[in-house]
PDB file of C-alpha atoms in Angstrom:
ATOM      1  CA  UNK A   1     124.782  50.354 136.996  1.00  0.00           C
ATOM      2  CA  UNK A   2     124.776  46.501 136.208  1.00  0.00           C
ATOM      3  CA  UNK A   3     124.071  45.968 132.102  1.00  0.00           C
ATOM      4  CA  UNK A   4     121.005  44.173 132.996  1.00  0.00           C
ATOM      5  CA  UNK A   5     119.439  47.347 134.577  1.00  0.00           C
ATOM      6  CA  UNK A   6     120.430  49.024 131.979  1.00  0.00           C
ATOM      7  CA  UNK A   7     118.874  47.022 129.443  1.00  0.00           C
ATOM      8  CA  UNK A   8     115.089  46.551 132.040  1.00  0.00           C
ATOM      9  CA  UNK A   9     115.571  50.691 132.038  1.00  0.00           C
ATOM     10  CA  UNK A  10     115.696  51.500 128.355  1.00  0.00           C
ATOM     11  CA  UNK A  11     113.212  48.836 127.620  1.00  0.00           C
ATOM     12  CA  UNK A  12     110.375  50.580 129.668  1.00  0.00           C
ATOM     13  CA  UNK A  13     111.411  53.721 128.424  1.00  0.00           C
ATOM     14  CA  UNK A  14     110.668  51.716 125.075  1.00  0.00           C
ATOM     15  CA  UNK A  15     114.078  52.356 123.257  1.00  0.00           C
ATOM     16  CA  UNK A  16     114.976  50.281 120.829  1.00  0.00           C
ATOM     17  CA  UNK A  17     118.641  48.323 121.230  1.00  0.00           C
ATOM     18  CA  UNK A  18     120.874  45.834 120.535  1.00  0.00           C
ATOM     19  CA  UNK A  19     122.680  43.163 123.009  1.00  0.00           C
ATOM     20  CA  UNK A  20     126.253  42.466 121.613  1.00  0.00           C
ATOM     21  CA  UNK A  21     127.848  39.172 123.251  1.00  0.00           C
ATOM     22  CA  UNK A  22     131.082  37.895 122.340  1.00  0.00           C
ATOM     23  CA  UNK A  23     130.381  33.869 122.038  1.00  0.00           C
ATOM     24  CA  UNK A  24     133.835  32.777 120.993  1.00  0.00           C
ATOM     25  CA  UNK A  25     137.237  34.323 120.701  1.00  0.00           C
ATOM     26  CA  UNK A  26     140.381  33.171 119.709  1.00  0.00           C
ATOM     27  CA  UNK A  27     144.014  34.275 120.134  1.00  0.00           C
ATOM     28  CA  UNK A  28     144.888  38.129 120.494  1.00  0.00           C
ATOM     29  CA  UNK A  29     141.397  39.805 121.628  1.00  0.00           C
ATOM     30  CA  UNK A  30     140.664  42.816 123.258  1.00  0.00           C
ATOM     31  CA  UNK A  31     138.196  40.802 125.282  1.00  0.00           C
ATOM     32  CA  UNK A  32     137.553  37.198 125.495  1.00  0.00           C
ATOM     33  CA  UNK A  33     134.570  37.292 127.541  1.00  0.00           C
ATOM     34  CA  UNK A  34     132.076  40.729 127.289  1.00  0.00           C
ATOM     35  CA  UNK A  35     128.935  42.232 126.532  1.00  0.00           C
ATOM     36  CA  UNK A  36     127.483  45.760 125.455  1.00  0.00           C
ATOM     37  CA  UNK A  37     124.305  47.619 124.715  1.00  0.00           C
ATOM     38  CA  UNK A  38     123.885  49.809 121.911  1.00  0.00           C
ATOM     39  CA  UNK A  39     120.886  52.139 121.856  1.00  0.00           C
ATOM     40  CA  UNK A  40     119.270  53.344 118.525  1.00  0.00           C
ATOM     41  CA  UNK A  41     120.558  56.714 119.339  1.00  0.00           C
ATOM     42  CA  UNK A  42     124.258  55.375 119.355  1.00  0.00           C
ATOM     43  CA  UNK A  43     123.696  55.824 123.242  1.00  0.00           C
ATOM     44  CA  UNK A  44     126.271  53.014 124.422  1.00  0.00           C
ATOM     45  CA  UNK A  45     126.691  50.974 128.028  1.00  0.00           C
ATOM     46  CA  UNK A  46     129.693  48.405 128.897  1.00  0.00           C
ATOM     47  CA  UNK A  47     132.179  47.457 126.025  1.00  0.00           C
ATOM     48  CA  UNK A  48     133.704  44.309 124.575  1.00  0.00           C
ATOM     49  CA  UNK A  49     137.233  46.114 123.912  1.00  0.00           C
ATOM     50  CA  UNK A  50     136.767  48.942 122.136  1.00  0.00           C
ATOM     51  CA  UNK A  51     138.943  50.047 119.189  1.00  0.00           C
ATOM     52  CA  UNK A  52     138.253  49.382 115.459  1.00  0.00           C
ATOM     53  CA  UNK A  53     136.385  45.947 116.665  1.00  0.00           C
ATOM     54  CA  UNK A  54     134.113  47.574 118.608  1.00  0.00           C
ATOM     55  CA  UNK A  55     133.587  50.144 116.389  1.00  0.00           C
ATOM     56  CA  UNK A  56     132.306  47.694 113.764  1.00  0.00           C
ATOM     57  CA  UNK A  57     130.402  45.907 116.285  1.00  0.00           C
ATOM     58  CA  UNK A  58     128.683  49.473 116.952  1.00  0.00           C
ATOM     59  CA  UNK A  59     128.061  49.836 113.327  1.00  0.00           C
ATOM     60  CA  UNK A  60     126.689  45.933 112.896  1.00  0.00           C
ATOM     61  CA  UNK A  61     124.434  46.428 115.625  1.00  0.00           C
ATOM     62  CA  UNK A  62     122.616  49.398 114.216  1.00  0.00           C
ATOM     63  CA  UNK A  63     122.139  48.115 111.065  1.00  0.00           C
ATOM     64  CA  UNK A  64     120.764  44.769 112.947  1.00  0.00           C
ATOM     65  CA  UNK A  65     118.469  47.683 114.833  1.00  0.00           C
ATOM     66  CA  UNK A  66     117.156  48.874 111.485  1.00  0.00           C
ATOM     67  CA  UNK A  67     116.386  45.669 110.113  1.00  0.00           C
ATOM     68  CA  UNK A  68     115.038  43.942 113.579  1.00  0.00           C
ATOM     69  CA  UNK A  69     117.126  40.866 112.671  1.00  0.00           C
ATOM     70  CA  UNK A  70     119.263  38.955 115.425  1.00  0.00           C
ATOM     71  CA  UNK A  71     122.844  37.776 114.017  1.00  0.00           C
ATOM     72  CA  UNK A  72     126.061  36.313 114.820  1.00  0.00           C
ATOM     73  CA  UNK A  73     129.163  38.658 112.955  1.00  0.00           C
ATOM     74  CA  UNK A  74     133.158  37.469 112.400  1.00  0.00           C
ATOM     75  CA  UNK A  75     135.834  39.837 113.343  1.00  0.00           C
ATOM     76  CA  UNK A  76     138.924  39.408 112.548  1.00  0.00           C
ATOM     77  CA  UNK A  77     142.128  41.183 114.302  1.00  0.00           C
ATOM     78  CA  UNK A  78     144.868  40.811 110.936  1.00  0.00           C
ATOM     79  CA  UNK A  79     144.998  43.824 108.823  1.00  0.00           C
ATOM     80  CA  UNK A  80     146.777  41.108 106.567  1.00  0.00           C
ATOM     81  CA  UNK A  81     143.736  38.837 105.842  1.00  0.00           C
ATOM     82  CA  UNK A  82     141.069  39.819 103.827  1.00  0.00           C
ATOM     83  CA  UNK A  83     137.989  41.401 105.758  1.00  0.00           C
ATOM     84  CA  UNK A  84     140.020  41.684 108.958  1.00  0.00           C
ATOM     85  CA  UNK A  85     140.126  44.455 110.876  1.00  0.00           C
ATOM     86  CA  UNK A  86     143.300  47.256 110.901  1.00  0.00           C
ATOM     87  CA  UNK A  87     144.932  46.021 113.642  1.00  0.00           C
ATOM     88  CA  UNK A  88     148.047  43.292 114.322  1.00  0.00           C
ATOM     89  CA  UNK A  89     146.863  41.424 116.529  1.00  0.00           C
ATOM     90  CA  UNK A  90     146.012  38.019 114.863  1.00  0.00           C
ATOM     91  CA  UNK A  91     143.256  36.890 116.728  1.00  0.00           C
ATOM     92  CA  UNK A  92     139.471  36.553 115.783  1.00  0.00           C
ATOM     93  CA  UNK A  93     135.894  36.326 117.709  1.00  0.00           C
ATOM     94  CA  UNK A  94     132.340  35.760 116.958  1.00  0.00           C
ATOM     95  CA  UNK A  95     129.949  38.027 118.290  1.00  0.00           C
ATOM     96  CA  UNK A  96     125.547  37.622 119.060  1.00  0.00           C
ATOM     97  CA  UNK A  97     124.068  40.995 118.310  1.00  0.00           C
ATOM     98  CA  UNK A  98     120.400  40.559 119.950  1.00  0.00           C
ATOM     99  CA  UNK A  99     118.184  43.001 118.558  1.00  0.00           C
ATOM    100  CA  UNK A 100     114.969  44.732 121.350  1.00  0.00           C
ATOM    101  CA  UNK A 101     113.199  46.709 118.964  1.00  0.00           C
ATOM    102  CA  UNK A 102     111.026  49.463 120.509  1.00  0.00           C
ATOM    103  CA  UNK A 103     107.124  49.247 120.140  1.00  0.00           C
ATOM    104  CA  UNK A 104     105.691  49.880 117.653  1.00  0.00           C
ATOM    105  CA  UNK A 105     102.644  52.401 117.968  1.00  0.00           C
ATOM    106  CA  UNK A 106      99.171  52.163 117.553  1.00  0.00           C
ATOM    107  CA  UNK A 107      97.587  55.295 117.259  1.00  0.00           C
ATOM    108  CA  UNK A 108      93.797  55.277 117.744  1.00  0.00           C
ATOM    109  CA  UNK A 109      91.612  58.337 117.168  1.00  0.00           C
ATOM    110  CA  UNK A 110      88.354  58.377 119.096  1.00  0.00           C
ATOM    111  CA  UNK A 111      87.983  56.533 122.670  1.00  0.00           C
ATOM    112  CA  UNK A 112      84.703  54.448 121.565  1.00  0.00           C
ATOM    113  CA  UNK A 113      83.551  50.846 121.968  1.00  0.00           C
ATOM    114  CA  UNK A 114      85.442  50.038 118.893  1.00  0.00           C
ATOM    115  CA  UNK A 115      88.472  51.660 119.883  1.00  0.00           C
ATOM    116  CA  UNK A 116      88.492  50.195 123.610  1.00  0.00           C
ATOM    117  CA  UNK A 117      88.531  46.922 121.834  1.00  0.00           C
ATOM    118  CA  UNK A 118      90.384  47.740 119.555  1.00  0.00           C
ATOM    119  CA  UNK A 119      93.071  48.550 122.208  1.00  0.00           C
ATOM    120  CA  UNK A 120      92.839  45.977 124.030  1.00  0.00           C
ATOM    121  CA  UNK A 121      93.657  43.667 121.359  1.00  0.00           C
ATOM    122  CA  UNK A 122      96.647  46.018 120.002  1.00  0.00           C
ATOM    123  CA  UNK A 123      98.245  45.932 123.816  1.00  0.00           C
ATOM    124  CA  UNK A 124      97.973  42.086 123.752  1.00  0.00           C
ATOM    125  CA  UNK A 125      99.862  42.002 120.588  1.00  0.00           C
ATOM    126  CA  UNK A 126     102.632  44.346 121.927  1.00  0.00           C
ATOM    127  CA  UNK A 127     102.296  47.477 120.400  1.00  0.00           C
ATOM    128  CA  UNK A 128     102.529  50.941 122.174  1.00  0.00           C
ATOM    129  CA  UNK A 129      99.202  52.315 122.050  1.00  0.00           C
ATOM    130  CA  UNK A 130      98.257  55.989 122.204  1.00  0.00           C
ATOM    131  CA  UNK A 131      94.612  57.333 122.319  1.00  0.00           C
ATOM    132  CA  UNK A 132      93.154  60.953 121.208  1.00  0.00           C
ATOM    133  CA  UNK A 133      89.449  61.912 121.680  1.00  0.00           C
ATOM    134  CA  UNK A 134      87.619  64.916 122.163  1.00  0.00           C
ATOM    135  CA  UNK A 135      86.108  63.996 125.567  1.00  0.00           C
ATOM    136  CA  UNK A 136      88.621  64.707 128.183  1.00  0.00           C
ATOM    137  CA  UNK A 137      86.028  63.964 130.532  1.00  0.00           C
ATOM    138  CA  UNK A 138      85.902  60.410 129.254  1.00  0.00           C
ATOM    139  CA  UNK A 139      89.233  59.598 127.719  1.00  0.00           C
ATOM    140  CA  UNK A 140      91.150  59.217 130.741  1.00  0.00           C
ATOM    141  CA  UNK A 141      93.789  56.857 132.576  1.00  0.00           C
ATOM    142  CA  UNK A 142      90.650  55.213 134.535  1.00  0.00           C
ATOM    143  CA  UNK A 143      88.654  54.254 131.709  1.00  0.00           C
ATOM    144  CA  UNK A 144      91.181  53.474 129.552  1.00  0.00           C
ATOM    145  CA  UNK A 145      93.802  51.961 131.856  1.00  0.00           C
ATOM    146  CA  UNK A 146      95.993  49.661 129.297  1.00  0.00           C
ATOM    147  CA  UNK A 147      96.675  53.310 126.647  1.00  0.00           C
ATOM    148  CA  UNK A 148     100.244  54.267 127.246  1.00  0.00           C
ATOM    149  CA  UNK A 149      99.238  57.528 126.308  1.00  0.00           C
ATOM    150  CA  UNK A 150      96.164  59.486 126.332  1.00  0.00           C
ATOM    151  CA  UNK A 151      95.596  62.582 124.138  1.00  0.00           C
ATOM    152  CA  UNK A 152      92.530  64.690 124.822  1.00  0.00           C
ATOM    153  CA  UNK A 153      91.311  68.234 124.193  1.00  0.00           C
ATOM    154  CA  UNK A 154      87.818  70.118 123.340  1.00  0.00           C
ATOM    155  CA  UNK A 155      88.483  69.971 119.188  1.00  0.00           C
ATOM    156  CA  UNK A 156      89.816  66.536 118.118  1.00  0.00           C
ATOM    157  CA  UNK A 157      92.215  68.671 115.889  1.00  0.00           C
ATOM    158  CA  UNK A 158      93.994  70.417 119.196  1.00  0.00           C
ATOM    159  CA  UNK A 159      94.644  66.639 120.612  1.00  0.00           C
ATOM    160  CA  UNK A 160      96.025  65.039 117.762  1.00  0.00           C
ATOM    161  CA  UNK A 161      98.510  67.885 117.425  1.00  0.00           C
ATOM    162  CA  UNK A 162     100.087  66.917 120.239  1.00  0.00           C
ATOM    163  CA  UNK A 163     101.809  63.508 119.227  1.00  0.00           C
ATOM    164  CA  UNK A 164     103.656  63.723 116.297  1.00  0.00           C
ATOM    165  CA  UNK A 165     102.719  61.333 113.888  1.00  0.00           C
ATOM    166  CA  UNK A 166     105.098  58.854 111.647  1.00  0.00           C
ATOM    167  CA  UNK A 167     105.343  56.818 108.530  1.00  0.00           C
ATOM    168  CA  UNK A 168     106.093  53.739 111.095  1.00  0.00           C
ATOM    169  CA  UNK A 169     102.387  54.363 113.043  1.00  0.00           C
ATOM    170  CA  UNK A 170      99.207  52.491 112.529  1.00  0.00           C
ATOM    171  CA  UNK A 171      96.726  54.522 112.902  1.00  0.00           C
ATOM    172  CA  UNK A 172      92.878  53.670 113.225  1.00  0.00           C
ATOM    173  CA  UNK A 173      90.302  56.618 113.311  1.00  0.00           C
ATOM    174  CA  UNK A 174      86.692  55.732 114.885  1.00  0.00           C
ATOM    175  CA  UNK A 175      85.487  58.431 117.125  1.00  0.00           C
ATOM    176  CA  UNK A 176      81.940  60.041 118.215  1.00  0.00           C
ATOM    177  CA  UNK A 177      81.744  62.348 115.364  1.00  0.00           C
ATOM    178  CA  UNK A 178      84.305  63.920 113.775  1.00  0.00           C
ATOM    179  CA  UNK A 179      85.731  61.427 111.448  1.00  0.00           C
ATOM    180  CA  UNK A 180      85.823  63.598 108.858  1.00  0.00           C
ATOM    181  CA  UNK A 181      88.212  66.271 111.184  1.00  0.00           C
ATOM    182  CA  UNK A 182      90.744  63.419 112.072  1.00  0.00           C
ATOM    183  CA  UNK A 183      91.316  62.067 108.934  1.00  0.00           C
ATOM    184  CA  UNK A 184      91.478  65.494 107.092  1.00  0.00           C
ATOM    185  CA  UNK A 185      94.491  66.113 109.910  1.00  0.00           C
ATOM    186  CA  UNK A 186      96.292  63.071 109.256  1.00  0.00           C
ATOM    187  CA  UNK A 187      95.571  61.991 105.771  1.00  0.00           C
ATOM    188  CA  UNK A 188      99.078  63.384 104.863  1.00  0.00           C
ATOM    189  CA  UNK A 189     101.209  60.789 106.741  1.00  0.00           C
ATOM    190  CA  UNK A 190     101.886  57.547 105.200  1.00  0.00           C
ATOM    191  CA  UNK A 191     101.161  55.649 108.064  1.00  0.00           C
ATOM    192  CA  UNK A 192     102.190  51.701 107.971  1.00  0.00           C
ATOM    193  CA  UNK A 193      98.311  51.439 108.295  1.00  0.00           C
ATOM    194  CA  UNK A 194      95.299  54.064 108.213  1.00  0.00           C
ATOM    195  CA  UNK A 195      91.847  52.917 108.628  1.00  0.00           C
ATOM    196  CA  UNK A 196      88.704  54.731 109.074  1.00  0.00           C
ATOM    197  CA  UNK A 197      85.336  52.972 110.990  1.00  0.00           C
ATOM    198  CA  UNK A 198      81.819  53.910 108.841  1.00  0.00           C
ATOM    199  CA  UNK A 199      79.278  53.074 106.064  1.00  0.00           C
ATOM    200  CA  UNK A 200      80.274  53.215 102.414  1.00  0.00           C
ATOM    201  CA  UNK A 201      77.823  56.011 101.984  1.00  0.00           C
ATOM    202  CA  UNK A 202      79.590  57.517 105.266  1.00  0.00           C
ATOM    203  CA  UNK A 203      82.753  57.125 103.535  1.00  0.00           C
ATOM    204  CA  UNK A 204      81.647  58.189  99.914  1.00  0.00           C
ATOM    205  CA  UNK A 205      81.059  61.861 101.907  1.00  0.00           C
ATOM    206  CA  UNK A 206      83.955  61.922 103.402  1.00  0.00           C
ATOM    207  CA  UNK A 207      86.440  61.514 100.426  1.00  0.00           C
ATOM    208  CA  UNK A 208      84.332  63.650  98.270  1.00  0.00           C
ATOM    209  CA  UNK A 209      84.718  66.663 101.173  1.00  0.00           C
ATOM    210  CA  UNK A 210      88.309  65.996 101.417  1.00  0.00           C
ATOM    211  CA  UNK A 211      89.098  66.034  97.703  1.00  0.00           C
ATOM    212  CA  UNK A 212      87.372  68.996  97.002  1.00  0.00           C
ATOM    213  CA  UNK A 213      89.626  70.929  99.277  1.00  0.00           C
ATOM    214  CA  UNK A 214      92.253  69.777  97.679  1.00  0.00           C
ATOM    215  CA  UNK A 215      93.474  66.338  99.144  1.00  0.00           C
ATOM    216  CA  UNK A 216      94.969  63.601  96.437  1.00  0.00           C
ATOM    217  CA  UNK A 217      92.959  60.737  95.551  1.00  0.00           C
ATOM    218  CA  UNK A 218      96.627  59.065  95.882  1.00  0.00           C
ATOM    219  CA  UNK A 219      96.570  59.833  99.563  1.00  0.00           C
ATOM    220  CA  UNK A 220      92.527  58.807  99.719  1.00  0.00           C
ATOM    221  CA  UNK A 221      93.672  55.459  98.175  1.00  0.00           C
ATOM    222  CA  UNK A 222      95.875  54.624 101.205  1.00  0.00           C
ATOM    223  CA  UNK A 223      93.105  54.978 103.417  1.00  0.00           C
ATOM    224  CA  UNK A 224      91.306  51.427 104.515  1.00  0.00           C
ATOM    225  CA  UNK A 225      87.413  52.478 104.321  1.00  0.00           C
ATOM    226  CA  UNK A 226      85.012  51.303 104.975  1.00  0.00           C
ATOM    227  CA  UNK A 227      87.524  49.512 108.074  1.00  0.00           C
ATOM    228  CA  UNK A 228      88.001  46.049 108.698  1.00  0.00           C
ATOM    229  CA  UNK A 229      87.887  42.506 106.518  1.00  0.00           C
ATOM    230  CA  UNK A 230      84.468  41.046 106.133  1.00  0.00           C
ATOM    231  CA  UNK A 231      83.688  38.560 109.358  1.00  0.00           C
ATOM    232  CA  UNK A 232      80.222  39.247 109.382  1.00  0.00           C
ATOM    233  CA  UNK A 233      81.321  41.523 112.660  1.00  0.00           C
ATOM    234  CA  UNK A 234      77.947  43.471 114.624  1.00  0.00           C
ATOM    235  CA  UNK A 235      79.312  43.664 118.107  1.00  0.00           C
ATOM    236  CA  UNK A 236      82.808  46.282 119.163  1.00  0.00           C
ATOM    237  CA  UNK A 237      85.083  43.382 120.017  1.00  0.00           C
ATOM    238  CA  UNK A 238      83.692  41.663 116.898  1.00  0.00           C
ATOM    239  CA  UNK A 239      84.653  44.762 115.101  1.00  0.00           C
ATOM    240  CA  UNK A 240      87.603  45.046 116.189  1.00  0.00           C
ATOM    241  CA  UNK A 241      88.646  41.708 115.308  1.00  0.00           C
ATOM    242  CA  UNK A 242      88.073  42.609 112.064  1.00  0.00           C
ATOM    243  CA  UNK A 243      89.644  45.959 111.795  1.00  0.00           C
ATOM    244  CA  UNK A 244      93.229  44.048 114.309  1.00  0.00           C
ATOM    245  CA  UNK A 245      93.316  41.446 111.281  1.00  0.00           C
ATOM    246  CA  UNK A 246      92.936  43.728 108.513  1.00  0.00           C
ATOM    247  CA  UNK A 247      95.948  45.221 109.943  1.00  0.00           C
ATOM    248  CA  UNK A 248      98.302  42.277 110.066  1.00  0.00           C
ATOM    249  CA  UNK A 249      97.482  41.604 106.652  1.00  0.00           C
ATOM    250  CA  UNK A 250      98.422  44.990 105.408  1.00  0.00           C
ATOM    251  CA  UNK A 251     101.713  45.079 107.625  1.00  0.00           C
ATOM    252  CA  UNK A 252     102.686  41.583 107.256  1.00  0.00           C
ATOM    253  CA  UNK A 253     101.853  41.561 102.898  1.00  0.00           C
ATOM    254  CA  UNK A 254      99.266  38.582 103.194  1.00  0.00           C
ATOM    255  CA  UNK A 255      95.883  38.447 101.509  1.00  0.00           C
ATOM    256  CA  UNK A 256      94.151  36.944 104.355  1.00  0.00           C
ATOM    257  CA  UNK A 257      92.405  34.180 102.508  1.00  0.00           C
ATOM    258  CA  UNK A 258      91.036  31.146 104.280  1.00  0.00           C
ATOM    259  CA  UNK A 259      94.702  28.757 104.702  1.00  0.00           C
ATOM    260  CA  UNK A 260      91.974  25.568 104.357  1.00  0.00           C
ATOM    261  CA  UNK A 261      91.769  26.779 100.855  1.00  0.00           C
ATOM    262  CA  UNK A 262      95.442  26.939 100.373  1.00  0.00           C
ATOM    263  CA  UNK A 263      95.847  23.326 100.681  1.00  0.00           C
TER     264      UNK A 263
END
């Protein structure tokens, strides 16, 4: 299958992978002219000459993965120079390692005003997003056409114990009623981002429930509660506003201060 395909295939399967191009090459080379994809899971398609070169270029590429940084890498085919590669050859070539990161996820808990906002703002700013509510009656591919993924069950618990949940999620919980249930669930994960929609006195409950069964406060502290940065936000895309900006601020390390008064 051409490389291209490939590459259109594994990116709506949303797999994350690196584009290897070899942009100059001099003397001895396996290949002169070549390109390959390497998948996050070491899944490989085409080559650019295998051997210890490619092997390196492998290696390169999945670091570049883990770090979502693009780069150009020199290898060199001289076992005799320092740095080169254990071969005889003599040659050398420069290589583009293109990084396609998959999504990442936004996980929201409770199918809502806030949360159909809420995910229609996280779409637009590419991220994956998954909803779980406790209406499967209402949370469904009709009404909530832009989710990639739809979660629902009778008990909010039952539907968010179908995804499993990682450090690399954000997740924001605003549902009907059951708050409380969601967060209890996945107050254990150190998500990139956890957020919770509700009153301070709505709040205050909450933690107070949750720590006297026996949650941290350390784990309470990660949670962003009342949601949101103040805007002054009534209505749900208002809201949402808010809580989408709080998030970039937490994932990006910024204090979201006015930039007028950075001047």
């Amino acid at each position: 299958m051409d490389l291209f395909k490939i590459a259109d295939t594994w990116m709506r399967e949303d797999f994350g992978f690196a584009v290897a191009t070899i942009i100059e090459s001099k003397g001895s080379t396996p290949r002169h002219h070549a390109k390959m994809l390497i998948r996050e899971d070491k899944t490989l398609h085409g080559t650019i000459g295998g051997g210890p070169g490619e092997f390196l270029v492998i290696e390169d590429a999945l670091e570049a993965l883990r770090t979502s940084q693009n780069t150009i890498k020199d290898y060199i085919f001289d076992k005799s120079v320092p740095g080169g590669l254990p071969t005889q050859c003599g040659g050398s070539m420069k290589v583009l390692i293109e990084v396609f990161p998959r999504k990442k996820r936004m996980i929201l808990i409770g199918a809502g005003y806030v949360n159909q906002a809420v995910l229609d703002i996280g779409c637009k700013l590419g991220y994956r997003c998954i909803v779980i509510d406790d209406r499967p009656e209402y949370a469904t591919e009709e009404l909530l056409p832009q989710a990639d993924t739809i979660y629902a069950a009778d008990e909010i618990e039952v539907a968010i114990a179908r995804i499993e949940l990682t450090s690399d999620d954000i997740c924001v919980i605003a549902t009907k009623d059951c708050d409380y249930e969601a967060l209890r669930q996945v107050v254990q994960v150190d998500f990139r981002y956890l957020g919770m929609i509700g009153s301070k006195r709505k709040v205050k409950k909450i933690f107070e429930q949750l720590l006297a069964e026996g949650v941290k406060q350390s784990q309470l502290d990660r949670v962003h509660a009342p949601i949101g940065l103040d805007i002054g936000a009534e209505l749900p895309y208002e809201i949402a506003l808010s809580i989408t900006s709080e998030i970039l601020t937490v994932i990006n390390d910024t204090d979201g201060k006015r930039l007028k008064n950075r001047r």
